[in-house]
Short mmCIF file of C-alpha atoms in Angstrom, two decimals:
data_model
loop_
_atom_site.label_atom_id
_atom_site.label_comp_id
_atom_site.label_asym_id
_atom_site.label_seq_id
_atom_site.Cartn_x
_atom_site.Cartn_y
_atom_site.Cartn_z
CA GLU A 1 78.85 -76.55 109.84
CA ALA A 2 80.51 -78.80 107.53
CA GLN A 3 80.65 -77.55 104.90
CA VAL A 4 81.69 -77.12 100.35
CA THR A 5 82.23 -73.33 100.32
CA GLN A 6 82.67 -71.41 96.53
CA ASN A 7 82.65 -68.23 95.17
CA PRO A 8 82.32 -66.75 93.79
CA ARG A 9 78.35 -67.35 93.82
CA TYR A 10 77.55 -65.32 90.48
CA LEU A 11 80.26 -64.62 87.69
CA ILE A 12 79.91 -62.17 84.77
CA THR A 13 83.16 -61.61 82.00
CA VAL A 14 84.09 -61.40 79.22
CA THR A 15 85.17 -63.86 76.43
CA GLY A 16 89.50 -64.63 77.13
CA LYS A 17 89.67 -63.33 80.06
CA LYS A 18 90.95 -65.40 83.31
CA LEU A 19 89.23 -66.53 86.24
CA THR A 20 89.00 -68.70 88.86
CA VAL A 21 86.51 -69.77 90.55
CA THR A 22 87.61 -71.19 94.75
CA CYS A 23 86.30 -74.34 96.17
CA SER A 24 86.54 -75.26 100.19
CA GLN A 25 85.56 -78.20 101.91
CA ASN A 26 85.70 -78.00 105.99
CA MET A 27 85.29 -81.64 105.92
CA ASN A 28 89.27 -83.39 105.59
CA HIS A 29 87.85 -84.62 102.31
CA GLU A 30 90.67 -86.61 100.43
CA TYR A 31 87.96 -86.64 97.00
CA MET A 32 87.09 -83.39 95.69
CA SER A 33 84.89 -82.62 92.30
CA TRP A 34 83.88 -80.12 89.61
CA TYR A 35 80.68 -80.53 87.61
CA ARG A 36 79.21 -78.66 85.06
CA GLN A 37 74.92 -78.34 84.71
CA ASP A 38 73.47 -77.61 81.96
CA PRO A 39 69.51 -78.18 81.10
CA GLY A 40 68.50 -81.08 79.60
CA LEU A 41 72.17 -82.57 80.83
CA GLY A 42 72.24 -82.66 84.21
CA LEU A 43 75.65 -82.59 85.94
CA ARG A 44 78.72 -82.98 84.08
CA GLN A 45 82.37 -84.10 85.50
CA ILE A 46 84.75 -81.81 84.55
CA TYR A 47 88.03 -82.70 86.80
CA TYR A 48 88.33 -84.90 90.04
CA SER A 49 90.67 -84.34 93.04
CA MET A 50 91.27 -87.87 94.50
CA ASN A 51 93.73 -86.45 97.01
CA VAL A 52 96.55 -83.36 97.46
CA GLU A 53 98.58 -83.13 93.71
CA VAL A 54 96.07 -86.22 91.95
CA THR A 55 94.20 -84.48 89.66
CA ASP A 56 92.78 -86.37 86.97
CA LYS A 57 90.32 -84.92 83.66
CA GLY A 58 86.05 -86.16 83.70
CA ASP A 59 84.08 -86.22 80.86
CA VAL A 60 84.36 -81.94 80.20
CA PRO A 61 87.53 -81.49 80.70
CA GLU A 62 88.32 -78.99 77.68
CA GLY A 63 89.38 -74.81 78.84
CA TYR A 64 89.07 -75.69 82.45
CA LYS A 65 92.13 -76.61 84.69
CA VAL A 66 92.60 -77.41 88.83
CA SER A 67 95.71 -78.02 91.31
CA ARG A 68 95.32 -79.40 94.45
CA LYS A 69 97.63 -78.06 96.22
CA GLU A 70 96.04 -78.04 99.97
CA LYS A 71 94.24 -81.00 100.81
CA ARG A 72 90.53 -78.01 101.43
CA ASN A 73 91.03 -76.04 98.74
CA PHE A 74 90.48 -77.17 94.27
CA PRO A 75 90.19 -73.86 92.54
CA LEU A 76 88.60 -73.72 88.65
CA ILE A 77 90.97 -72.06 86.46
CA LEU A 78 89.53 -70.72 83.23
CA GLU A 79 92.65 -69.47 81.76
CA SER A 80 90.76 -68.11 78.30
CA PRO A 81 86.49 -68.45 78.52
CA SER A 82 84.53 -68.81 75.78
CA PRO A 83 80.39 -68.15 75.32
CA ASN A 84 80.14 -72.35 75.46
CA GLN A 85 81.19 -72.01 78.84
CA THR A 86 78.77 -70.35 80.57
CA SER A 87 76.57 -73.05 82.71
CA LEU A 88 76.22 -73.37 86.19
CA TYR A 89 78.69 -75.21 88.09
CA PHE A 90 79.30 -76.78 91.28
CA CYS A 91 81.88 -78.40 93.06
CA ALA A 92 81.41 -81.17 95.65
CA SER A 93 83.81 -83.17 97.66
CA SER A 94 83.79 -87.13 99.34
CA LEU A 95 85.60 -88.96 102.22
CA SER A 96 87.69 -90.94 99.89
CA GLY A 97 85.91 -90.79 96.78
CA HIS A 98 84.90 -94.08 96.80
CA LEU A 99 81.39 -95.33 94.93
CA THR A 100 79.67 -95.80 98.67
CA ASP A 101 80.58 -92.07 99.86
CA THR A 102 78.03 -89.89 99.79
CA GLN A 103 79.12 -86.50 98.20
CA TYR A 104 78.78 -82.80 99.12
CA PHE A 105 78.27 -80.21 96.89
CA GLY A 106 78.24 -76.45 97.40
CA PRO A 107 75.73 -73.88 95.97
CA GLY A 108 76.79 -73.41 92.50
CA THR A 109 78.34 -71.14 91.16
CA ARG A 110 76.36 -69.47 87.44
CA LEU A 111 78.97 -68.31 85.24
CA THR A 112 78.20 -66.28 82.22
CA VAL A 113 80.56 -65.20 79.32
CA LEU A 114 80.34 -62.19 76.98
CA ALA B 1 79.62 -96.69 77.96
CA GLN B 2 77.27 -96.04 81.55
CA SER B 3 74.01 -93.81 81.65
CA VAL B 4 71.63 -92.53 83.45
CA THR B 5 67.85 -91.96 81.61
CA GLN B 6 65.11 -89.92 83.34
CA PRO B 7 62.09 -90.01 80.93
CA ASP B 8 60.18 -87.23 82.46
CA ILE B 9 61.80 -83.70 81.69
CA HIS B 10 59.13 -82.22 84.08
CA ILE B 11 56.34 -84.07 86.33
CA THR B 12 52.79 -81.90 87.34
CA VAL B 13 51.48 -83.82 91.19
CA SER B 14 48.93 -82.51 93.43
CA GLU B 15 50.08 -81.49 96.39
CA GLY B 16 49.05 -84.31 99.15
CA ALA B 17 49.28 -87.35 95.47
CA SER B 18 51.99 -89.92 95.72
CA LEU B 19 54.85 -90.05 93.90
CA GLU B 20 57.46 -91.51 90.76
CA LEU B 21 59.59 -90.44 88.79
CA ARG B 22 61.63 -93.10 86.93
CA CYS B 23 65.33 -93.64 86.04
CA ASN B 24 66.67 -96.34 83.50
CA TYR B 25 70.69 -96.76 84.16
CA SER B 26 72.97 -98.45 82.08
CA TYR B 27 75.93 -100.15 83.49
CA GLY B 28 77.42 -103.28 82.64
CA ALA B 29 78.70 -104.38 87.11
CA THR B 30 77.02 -104.05 89.96
CA PRO B 31 75.94 -100.30 89.86
CA TYR B 32 75.93 -97.89 92.69
CA LEU B 33 72.92 -95.79 92.79
CA PHE B 34 71.87 -92.60 94.32
CA TRP B 35 69.00 -90.03 94.18
CA TYR B 36 69.78 -86.26 94.94
CA VAL B 37 67.52 -83.25 94.85
CA GLN B 38 69.09 -79.29 93.97
CA SER B 39 66.25 -76.80 95.17
CA PRO B 40 66.29 -74.24 93.51
CA GLY B 41 69.34 -72.24 93.84
CA GLN B 42 71.02 -74.52 95.72
CA GLY B 43 73.67 -77.39 95.54
CA LEU B 44 72.44 -80.98 95.21
CA GLN B 45 71.18 -83.20 98.04
CA LEU B 46 72.01 -86.79 98.82
CA LEU B 47 68.26 -88.24 98.91
CA LEU B 48 69.09 -92.03 99.22
CA LYS B 49 71.74 -94.68 98.09
CA TYR B 50 71.71 -98.24 97.04
CA PHE B 51 74.71 -100.09 96.45
CA SER B 52 73.39 -104.00 97.14
CA GLY B 53 70.56 -105.90 99.90
CA ASP B 54 67.08 -104.80 100.70
CA THR B 55 65.88 -103.60 96.97
CA LEU B 56 63.48 -101.27 98.16
CA VAL B 57 65.73 -98.35 99.92
CA GLN B 58 64.28 -96.10 102.50
CA GLY B 59 65.90 -91.83 102.40
CA ILE B 60 64.99 -88.30 103.76
CA LYS B 61 62.87 -86.53 103.37
CA GLY B 62 59.78 -89.85 103.61
CA PHE B 63 61.39 -90.81 99.60
CA GLU B 64 62.31 -94.29 98.73
CA ALA B 65 63.64 -95.58 95.65
CA GLU B 66 63.42 -99.66 94.45
CA PHE B 67 66.24 -101.03 92.79
CA LYS B 68 64.74 -103.72 89.35
CA ARG B 69 67.82 -105.41 88.25
CA SER B 70 65.75 -106.64 85.59
CA GLN B 71 64.78 -103.95 84.31
CA SER B 72 68.11 -101.65 85.11
CA SER B 73 66.00 -98.90 86.84
CA PHE B 74 65.25 -97.73 90.15
CA ASN B 75 62.21 -95.30 90.16
CA LEU B 76 62.03 -93.00 93.48
CA ARG B 77 58.04 -92.86 94.82
CA LYS B 78 56.84 -90.52 97.59
CA PRO B 79 53.24 -91.79 98.90
CA SER B 80 52.34 -88.19 99.77
CA VAL B 81 53.55 -85.30 98.14
CA HIS B 82 54.67 -81.88 100.20
CA TRP B 83 54.24 -78.40 98.70
CA SER B 84 58.36 -78.63 100.01
CA ASP B 85 59.15 -81.20 96.82
CA ALA B 86 58.38 -78.75 94.19
CA ALA B 87 62.64 -79.08 93.42
CA GLU B 88 64.83 -81.16 90.16
CA TYR B 89 65.54 -84.55 90.85
CA PHE B 90 68.63 -86.08 89.51
CA CYS B 91 68.87 -89.48 89.57
CA ALA B 92 72.90 -90.98 89.31
CA VAL B 93 75.18 -93.94 89.03
CA GLY B 94 78.02 -94.21 90.36
CA ALA B 95 80.86 -96.14 87.93
CA VAL B 96 84.80 -96.07 87.87
CA ALA B 97 87.02 -93.81 85.52
CA ASP B 98 88.79 -95.44 82.84
CA THR B 99 91.73 -93.17 84.61
CA GLY B 100 90.87 -95.94 87.49
CA GLY B 101 89.51 -93.28 89.93
CA PHE B 102 85.54 -93.08 90.41
CA LYS B 103 83.43 -90.87 88.80
CA THR B 104 78.48 -89.70 89.44
CA ILE B 105 77.15 -90.45 85.47
CA PHE B 106 74.02 -87.86 86.22
CA GLY B 107 70.89 -88.34 84.25
CA ALA B 108 69.10 -85.29 82.62
CA GLY B 109 66.55 -84.21 86.34
CA THR B 110 63.06 -83.96 86.68
CA ARG B 111 61.47 -81.08 87.18
CA LEU B 112 59.03 -82.06 90.27
CA PHE B 113 56.03 -78.84 89.90
CA VAL B 114 53.21 -79.38 93.49
CA LYS B 115 49.42 -77.84 92.34
CA ALA B 116 47.84 -76.85 94.78
#
């Protein structure tokens, strides 16, 4: 089944404790992206990757890191999480990243930073 | 700057009634427009998209949307709502990022409640 998976689905952590949220897709897509969803703000893009070893900042990249060493994986790293990073995070992928491509979203990761 | 506005935070509709969700966008060039639905606890699913051609676009689950350039709008409609349509709906516009890649800008969402 074609899908985007994220782990963990739920995470509670404390300020400053490094964490990684994994994202994997099995559709051989070139483009992958991370979003955060906050009430009243919709989804905002954090980082995106057009292909392996190619990543770029989205609209809200501060406090996040990403890497794209393999085509299927695009982990989101929070080196020193803070409470304002409490949010619902979505990973997405599309074939090439062109505007006409359909994005496929993962089920989301709900992160709470205490 | 590109932006998407969904004026209604939430809407309540009776089952069987018609639905229209509003979306206005701001984008200088020809817009690439999308509607997504998010069911509780789920990721986003694409309902429909518009790039060019016929301004009335048909999507999945009986939804349609109409692009009106003069009004910068892309409203989503459904003639008869089912209880399973209760969800949050996001309008989005595709844009070229400053870095040369592509990005999607989402509206804040409209939560649809369906009453029996």
